[in-house]
PDB file of C-alpha atoms in Angstrom:
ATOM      1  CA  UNK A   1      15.307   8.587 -17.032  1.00 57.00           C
ATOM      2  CA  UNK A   2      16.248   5.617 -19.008  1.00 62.00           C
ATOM      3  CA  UNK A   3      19.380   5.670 -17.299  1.00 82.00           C
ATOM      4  CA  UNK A   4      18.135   5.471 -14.097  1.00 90.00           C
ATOM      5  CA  UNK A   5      17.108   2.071 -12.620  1.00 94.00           C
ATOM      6  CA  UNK A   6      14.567   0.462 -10.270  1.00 96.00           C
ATOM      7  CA  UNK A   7      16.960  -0.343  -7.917  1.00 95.00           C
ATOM      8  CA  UNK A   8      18.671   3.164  -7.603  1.00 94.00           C
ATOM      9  CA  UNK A   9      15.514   4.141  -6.010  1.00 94.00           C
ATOM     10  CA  UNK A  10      13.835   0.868  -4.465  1.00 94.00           C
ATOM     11  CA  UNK A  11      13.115   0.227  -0.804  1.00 92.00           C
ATOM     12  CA  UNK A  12      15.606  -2.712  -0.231  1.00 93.00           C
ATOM     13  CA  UNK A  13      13.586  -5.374   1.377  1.00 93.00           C
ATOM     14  CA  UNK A  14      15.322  -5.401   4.705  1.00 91.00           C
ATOM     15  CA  UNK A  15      14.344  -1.917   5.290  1.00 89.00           C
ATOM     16  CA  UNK A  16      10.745  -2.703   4.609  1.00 89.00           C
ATOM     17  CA  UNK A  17       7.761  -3.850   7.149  1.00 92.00           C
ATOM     18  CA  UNK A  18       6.807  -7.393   6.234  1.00 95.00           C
ATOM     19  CA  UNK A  19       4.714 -10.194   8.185  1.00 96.00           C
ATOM     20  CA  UNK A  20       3.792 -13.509   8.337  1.00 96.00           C
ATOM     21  CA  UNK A  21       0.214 -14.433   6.827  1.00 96.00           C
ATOM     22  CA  UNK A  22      -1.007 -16.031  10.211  1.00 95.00           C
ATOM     23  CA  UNK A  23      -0.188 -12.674  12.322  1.00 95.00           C
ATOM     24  CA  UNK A  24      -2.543 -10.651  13.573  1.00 94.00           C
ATOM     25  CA  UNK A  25      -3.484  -7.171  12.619  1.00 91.00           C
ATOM     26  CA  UNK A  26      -1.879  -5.479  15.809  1.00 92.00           C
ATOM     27  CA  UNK A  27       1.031  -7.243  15.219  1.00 94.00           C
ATOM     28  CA  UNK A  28       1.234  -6.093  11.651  1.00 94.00           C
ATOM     29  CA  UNK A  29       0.476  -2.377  12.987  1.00 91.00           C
ATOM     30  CA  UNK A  30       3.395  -2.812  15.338  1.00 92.00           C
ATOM     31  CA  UNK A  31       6.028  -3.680  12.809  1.00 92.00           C
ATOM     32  CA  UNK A  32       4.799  -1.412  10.444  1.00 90.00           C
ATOM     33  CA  UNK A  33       5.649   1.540  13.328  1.00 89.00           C
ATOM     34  CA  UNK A  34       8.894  -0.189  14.253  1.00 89.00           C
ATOM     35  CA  UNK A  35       9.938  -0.137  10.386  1.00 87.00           C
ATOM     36  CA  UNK A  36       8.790   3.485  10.370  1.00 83.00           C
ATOM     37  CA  UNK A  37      10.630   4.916  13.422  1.00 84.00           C
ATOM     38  CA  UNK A  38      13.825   3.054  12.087  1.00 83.00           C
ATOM     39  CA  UNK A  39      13.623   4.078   8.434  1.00 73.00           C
ATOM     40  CA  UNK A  40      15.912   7.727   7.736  1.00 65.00           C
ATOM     41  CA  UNK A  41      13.801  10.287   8.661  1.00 62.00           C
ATOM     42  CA  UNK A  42      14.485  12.417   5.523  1.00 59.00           C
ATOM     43  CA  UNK A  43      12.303   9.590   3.805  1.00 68.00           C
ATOM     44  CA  UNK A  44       8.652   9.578   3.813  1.00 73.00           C
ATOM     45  CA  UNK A  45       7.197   6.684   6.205  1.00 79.00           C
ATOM     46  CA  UNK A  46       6.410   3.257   4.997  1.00 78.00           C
ATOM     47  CA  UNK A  47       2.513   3.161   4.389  1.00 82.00           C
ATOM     48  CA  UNK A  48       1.837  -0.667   3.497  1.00 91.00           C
ATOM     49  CA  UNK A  49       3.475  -4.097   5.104  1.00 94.00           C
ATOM     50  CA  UNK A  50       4.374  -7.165   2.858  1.00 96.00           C
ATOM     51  CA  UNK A  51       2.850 -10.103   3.663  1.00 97.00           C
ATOM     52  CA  UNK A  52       5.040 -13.613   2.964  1.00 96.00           C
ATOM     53  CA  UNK A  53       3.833 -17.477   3.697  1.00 95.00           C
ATOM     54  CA  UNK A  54       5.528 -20.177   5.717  1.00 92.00           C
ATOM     55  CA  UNK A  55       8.106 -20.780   2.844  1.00 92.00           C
ATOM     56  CA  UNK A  56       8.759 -16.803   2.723  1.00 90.00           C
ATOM     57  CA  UNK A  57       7.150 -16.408  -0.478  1.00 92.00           C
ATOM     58  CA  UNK A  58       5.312 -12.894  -0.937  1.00 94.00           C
ATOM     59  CA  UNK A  59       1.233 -13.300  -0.606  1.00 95.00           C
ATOM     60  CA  UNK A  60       0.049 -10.439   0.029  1.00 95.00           C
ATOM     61  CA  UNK A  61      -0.072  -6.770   0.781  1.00 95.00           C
ATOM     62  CA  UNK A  62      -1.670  -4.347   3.481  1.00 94.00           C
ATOM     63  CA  UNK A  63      -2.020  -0.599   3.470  1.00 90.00           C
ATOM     64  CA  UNK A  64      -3.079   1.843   5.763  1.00 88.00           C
ATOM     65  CA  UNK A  65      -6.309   1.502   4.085  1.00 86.00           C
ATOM     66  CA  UNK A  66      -6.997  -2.413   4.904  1.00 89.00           C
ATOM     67  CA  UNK A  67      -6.075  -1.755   8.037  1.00 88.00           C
ATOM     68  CA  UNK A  68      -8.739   0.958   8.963  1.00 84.00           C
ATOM     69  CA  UNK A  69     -11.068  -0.886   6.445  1.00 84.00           C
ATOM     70  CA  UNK A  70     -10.862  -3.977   8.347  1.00 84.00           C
ATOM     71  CA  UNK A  71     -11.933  -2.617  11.565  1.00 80.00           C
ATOM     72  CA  UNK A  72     -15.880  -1.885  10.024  1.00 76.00           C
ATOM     73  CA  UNK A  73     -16.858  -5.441   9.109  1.00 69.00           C
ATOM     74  CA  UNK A  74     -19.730  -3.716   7.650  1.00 67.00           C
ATOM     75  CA  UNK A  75     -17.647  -2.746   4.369  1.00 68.00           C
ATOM     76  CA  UNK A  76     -17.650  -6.390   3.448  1.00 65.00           C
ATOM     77  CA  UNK A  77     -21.287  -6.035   2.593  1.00 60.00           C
ATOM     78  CA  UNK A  78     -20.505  -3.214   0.054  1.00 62.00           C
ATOM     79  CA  UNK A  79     -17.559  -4.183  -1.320  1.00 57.00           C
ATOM     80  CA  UNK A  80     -18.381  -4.813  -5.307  1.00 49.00           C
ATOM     81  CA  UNK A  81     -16.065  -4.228  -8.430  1.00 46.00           C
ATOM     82  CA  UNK A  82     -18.607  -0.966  -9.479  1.00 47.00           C
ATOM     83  CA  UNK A  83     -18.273   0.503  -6.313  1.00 45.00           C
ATOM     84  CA  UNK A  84     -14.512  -0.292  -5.258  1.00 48.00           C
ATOM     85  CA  UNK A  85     -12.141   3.043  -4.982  1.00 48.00           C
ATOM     86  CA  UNK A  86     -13.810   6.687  -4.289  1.00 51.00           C
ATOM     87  CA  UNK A  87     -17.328   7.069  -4.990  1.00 51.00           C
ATOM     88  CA  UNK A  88     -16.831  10.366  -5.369  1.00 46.00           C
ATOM     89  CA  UNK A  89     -14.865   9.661  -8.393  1.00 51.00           C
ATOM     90  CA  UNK A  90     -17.933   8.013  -9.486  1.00 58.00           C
ATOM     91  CA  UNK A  91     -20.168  11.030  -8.775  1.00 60.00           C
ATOM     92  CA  UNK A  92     -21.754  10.518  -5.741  1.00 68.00           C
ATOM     93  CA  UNK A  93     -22.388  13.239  -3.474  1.00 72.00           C
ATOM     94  CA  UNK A  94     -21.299  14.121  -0.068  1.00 72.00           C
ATOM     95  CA  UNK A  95     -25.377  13.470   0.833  1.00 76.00           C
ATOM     96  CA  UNK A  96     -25.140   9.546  -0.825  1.00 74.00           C
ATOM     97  CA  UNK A  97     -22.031   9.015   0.906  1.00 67.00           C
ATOM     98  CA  UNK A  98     -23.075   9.815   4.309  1.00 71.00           C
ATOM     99  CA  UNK A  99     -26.703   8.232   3.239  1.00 75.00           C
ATOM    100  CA  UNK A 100     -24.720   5.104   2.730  1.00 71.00           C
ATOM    101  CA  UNK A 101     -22.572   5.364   6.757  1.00 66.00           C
ATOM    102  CA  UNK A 102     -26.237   5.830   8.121  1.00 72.00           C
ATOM    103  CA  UNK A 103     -28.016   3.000   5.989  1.00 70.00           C
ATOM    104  CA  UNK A 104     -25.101   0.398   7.055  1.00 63.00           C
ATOM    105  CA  UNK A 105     -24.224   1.690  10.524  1.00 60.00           C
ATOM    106  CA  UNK A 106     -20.468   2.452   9.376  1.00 63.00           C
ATOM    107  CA  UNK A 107     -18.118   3.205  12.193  1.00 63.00           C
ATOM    108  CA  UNK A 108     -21.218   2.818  14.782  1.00 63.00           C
ATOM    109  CA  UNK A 109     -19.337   0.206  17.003  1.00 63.00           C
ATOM    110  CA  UNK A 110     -15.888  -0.071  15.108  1.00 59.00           C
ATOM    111  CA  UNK A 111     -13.780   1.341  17.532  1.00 62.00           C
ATOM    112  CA  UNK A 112     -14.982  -0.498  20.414  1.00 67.00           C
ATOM    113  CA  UNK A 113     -12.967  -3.169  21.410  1.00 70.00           C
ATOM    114  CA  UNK A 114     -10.438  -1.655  18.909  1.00 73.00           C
ATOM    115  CA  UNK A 115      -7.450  -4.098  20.565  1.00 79.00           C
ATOM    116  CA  UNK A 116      -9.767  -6.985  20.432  1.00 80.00           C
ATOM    117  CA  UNK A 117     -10.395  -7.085  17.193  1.00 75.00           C
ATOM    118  CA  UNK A 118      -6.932  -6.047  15.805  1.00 83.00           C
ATOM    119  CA  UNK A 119      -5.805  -8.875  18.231  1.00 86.00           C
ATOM    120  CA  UNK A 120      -8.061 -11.822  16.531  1.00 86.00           C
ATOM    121  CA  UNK A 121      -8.212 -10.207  12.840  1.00 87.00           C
ATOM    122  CA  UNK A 122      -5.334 -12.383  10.937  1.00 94.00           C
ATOM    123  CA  UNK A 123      -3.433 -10.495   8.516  1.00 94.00           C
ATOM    124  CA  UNK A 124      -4.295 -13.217   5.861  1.00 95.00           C
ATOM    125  CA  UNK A 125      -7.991 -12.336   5.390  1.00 92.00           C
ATOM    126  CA  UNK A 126      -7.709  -8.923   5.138  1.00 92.00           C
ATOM    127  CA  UNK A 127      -4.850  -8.721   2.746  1.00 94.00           C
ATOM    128  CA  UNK A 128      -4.637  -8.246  -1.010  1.00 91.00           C
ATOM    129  CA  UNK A 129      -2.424 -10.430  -3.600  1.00 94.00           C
ATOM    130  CA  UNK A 130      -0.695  -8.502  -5.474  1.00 94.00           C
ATOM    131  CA  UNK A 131      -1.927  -8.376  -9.116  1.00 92.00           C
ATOM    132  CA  UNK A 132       0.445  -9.053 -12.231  1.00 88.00           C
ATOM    133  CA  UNK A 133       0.898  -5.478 -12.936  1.00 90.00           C
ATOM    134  CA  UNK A 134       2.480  -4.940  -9.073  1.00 95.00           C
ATOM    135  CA  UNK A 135       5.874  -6.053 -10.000  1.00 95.00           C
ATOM    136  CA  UNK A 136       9.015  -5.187 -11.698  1.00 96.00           C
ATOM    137  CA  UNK A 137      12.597  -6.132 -11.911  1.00 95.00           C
ATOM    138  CA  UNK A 138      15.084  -4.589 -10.327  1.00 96.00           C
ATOM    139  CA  UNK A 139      17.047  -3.954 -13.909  1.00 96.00           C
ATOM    140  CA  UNK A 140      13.978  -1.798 -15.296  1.00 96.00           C
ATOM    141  CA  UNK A 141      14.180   1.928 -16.083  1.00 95.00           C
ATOM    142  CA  UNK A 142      12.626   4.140 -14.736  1.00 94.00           C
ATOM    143  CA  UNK A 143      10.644   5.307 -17.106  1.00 94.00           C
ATOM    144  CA  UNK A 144       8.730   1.892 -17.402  1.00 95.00           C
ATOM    145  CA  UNK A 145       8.467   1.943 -13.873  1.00 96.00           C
ATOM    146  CA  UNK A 146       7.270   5.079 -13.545  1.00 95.00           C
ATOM    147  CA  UNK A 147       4.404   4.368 -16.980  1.00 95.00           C
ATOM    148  CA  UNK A 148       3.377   0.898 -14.647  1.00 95.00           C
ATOM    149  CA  UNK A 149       2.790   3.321 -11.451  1.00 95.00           C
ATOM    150  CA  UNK A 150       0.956   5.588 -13.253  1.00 94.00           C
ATOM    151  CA  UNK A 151      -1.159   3.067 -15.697  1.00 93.00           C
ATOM    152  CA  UNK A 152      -2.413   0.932 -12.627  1.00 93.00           C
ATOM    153  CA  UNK A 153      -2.641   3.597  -9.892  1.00 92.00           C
ATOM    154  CA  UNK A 154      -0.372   1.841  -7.691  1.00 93.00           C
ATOM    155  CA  UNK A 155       1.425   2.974  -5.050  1.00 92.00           C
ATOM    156  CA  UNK A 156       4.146   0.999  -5.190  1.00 94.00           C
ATOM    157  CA  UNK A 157       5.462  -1.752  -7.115  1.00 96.00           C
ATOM    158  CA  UNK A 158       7.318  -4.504  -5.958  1.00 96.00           C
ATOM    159  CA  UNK A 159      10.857  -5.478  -7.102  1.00 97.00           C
ATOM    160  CA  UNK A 160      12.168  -8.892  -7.976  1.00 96.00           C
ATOM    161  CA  UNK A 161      15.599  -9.790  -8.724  1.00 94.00           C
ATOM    162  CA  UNK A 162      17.304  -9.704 -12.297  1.00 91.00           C
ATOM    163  CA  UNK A 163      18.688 -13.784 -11.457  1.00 87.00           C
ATOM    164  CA  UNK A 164      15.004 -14.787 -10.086  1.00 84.00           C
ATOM    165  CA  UNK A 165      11.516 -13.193 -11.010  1.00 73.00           C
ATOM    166  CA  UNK A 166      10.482 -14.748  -7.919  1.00 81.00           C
ATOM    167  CA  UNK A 167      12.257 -12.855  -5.568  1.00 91.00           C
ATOM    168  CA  UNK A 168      11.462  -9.790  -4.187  1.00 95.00           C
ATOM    169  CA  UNK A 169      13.947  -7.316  -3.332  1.00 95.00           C
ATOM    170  CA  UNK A 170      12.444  -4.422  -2.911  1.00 95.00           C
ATOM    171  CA  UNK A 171       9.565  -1.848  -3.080  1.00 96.00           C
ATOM    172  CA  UNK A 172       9.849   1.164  -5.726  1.00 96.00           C
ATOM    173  CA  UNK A 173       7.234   3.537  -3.887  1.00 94.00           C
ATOM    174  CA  UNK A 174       5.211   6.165  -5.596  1.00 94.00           C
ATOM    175  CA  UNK A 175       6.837   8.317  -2.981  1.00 91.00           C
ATOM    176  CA  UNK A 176       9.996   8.093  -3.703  1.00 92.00           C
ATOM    177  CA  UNK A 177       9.769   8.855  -7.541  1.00 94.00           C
ATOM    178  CA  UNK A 178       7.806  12.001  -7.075  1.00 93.00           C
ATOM    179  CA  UNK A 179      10.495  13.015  -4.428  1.00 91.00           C
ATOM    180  CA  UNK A 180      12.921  11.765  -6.990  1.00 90.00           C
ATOM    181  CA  UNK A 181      11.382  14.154  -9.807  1.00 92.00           C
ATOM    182  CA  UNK A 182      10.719  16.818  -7.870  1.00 91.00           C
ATOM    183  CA  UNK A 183      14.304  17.540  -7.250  1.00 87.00           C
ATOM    184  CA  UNK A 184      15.021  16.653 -10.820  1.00 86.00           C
ATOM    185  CA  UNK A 185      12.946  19.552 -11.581  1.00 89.00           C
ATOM    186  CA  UNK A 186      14.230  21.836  -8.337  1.00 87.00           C
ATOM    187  CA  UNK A 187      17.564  21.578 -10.242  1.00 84.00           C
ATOM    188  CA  UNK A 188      15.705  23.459 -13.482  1.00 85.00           C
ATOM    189  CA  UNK A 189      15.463  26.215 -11.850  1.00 78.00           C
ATOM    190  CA  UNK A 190      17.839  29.323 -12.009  1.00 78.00           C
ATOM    191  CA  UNK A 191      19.364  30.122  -8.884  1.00 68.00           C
TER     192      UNK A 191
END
């Protein structure tokens, strides 16, 4: 794969759901469907939005996950670096976890006034920055792209351009390189 470069495989930007920091979470949900229902339908779906500033400069991302998360205030209160990610990967059992919904009232009142609260939830507090490990340039292989997806558990990286680290481009999903080198491997096998 060290032929192969980010950019053969990226997301160009343009094709990509991205918002402003001060819109709301229903209007992030909206252009994340409108991105989806325009991109080729032989891909898989876009899954996060990208969030830029006033001076289009990237701040931010929000997945699927945010989103939902966002609607149960309550998982503010629990939210610690021990317990962030699945607790069953921690060993909890299916008994803690719902112990935990039933001692916090999870998802008791969350989906009532579901369009109120996407409507007056700004995209800005409920976002993530990006950490350092998130991007690469467009020039990479893809086999250091592919060691960076699978080293931090991301997703998807975002690309910045060869003339301006800076600058993103585009979004090398997760995706996209298992689709990638899953065809690789169809191709191994005898006809």
């Amino acid at each position: 794969m060290k032929s192969y470069q980010v950019k053969s495989l990226m997301v160009p930007l343009s094709e990509y759901a991205t918002v402003s920091e001060t819109a709301s979470l229903i209007e992030a949900v909206q252009v994340l469907k409108k991105a989806q229902m325009a991109f080729g339908q032989s891909r898989y779906k876009h899954r996060a939005i990208l969030v830029f500033d006033g001076n289009d400069c990237l701040v931010g991302k929000l997945s699927q996950n945010d989103v939902i998360e966002a609607l149960e205030p309550q998982y503010k209160d629990m939210k610690s670096p021990v317990n962030h990610g699945s607790v069953h990967r921690l060993g909890f059992s299916d008994d803690f976890v719902k112990s935990t919904m039933e001692q916090y009232h999870l998802w008791d009142k969350a989906l009532e006034n579901l369009c109120g609260k996407a409507a007056n939830l700004k995209v800005k507090t409920i976002m993530y920055a990006p950490g350092k490990g998130e991007f690469v340039n467009e020039s990479t292989t893809m086999d250091e792209a592919i060691h960076r997806l699978i080293i931090g558990r991301h997703h998807s990286l975002l690309v910045t351009a060869d003339n301006d680290a800076g600058k993103i481009v585009g979004v090398l999903r997760l995706a996209d390189v298992f689709e990638f080198i899953s065809d690789a491997m169809h191709e191994c096998v005898p006809a």
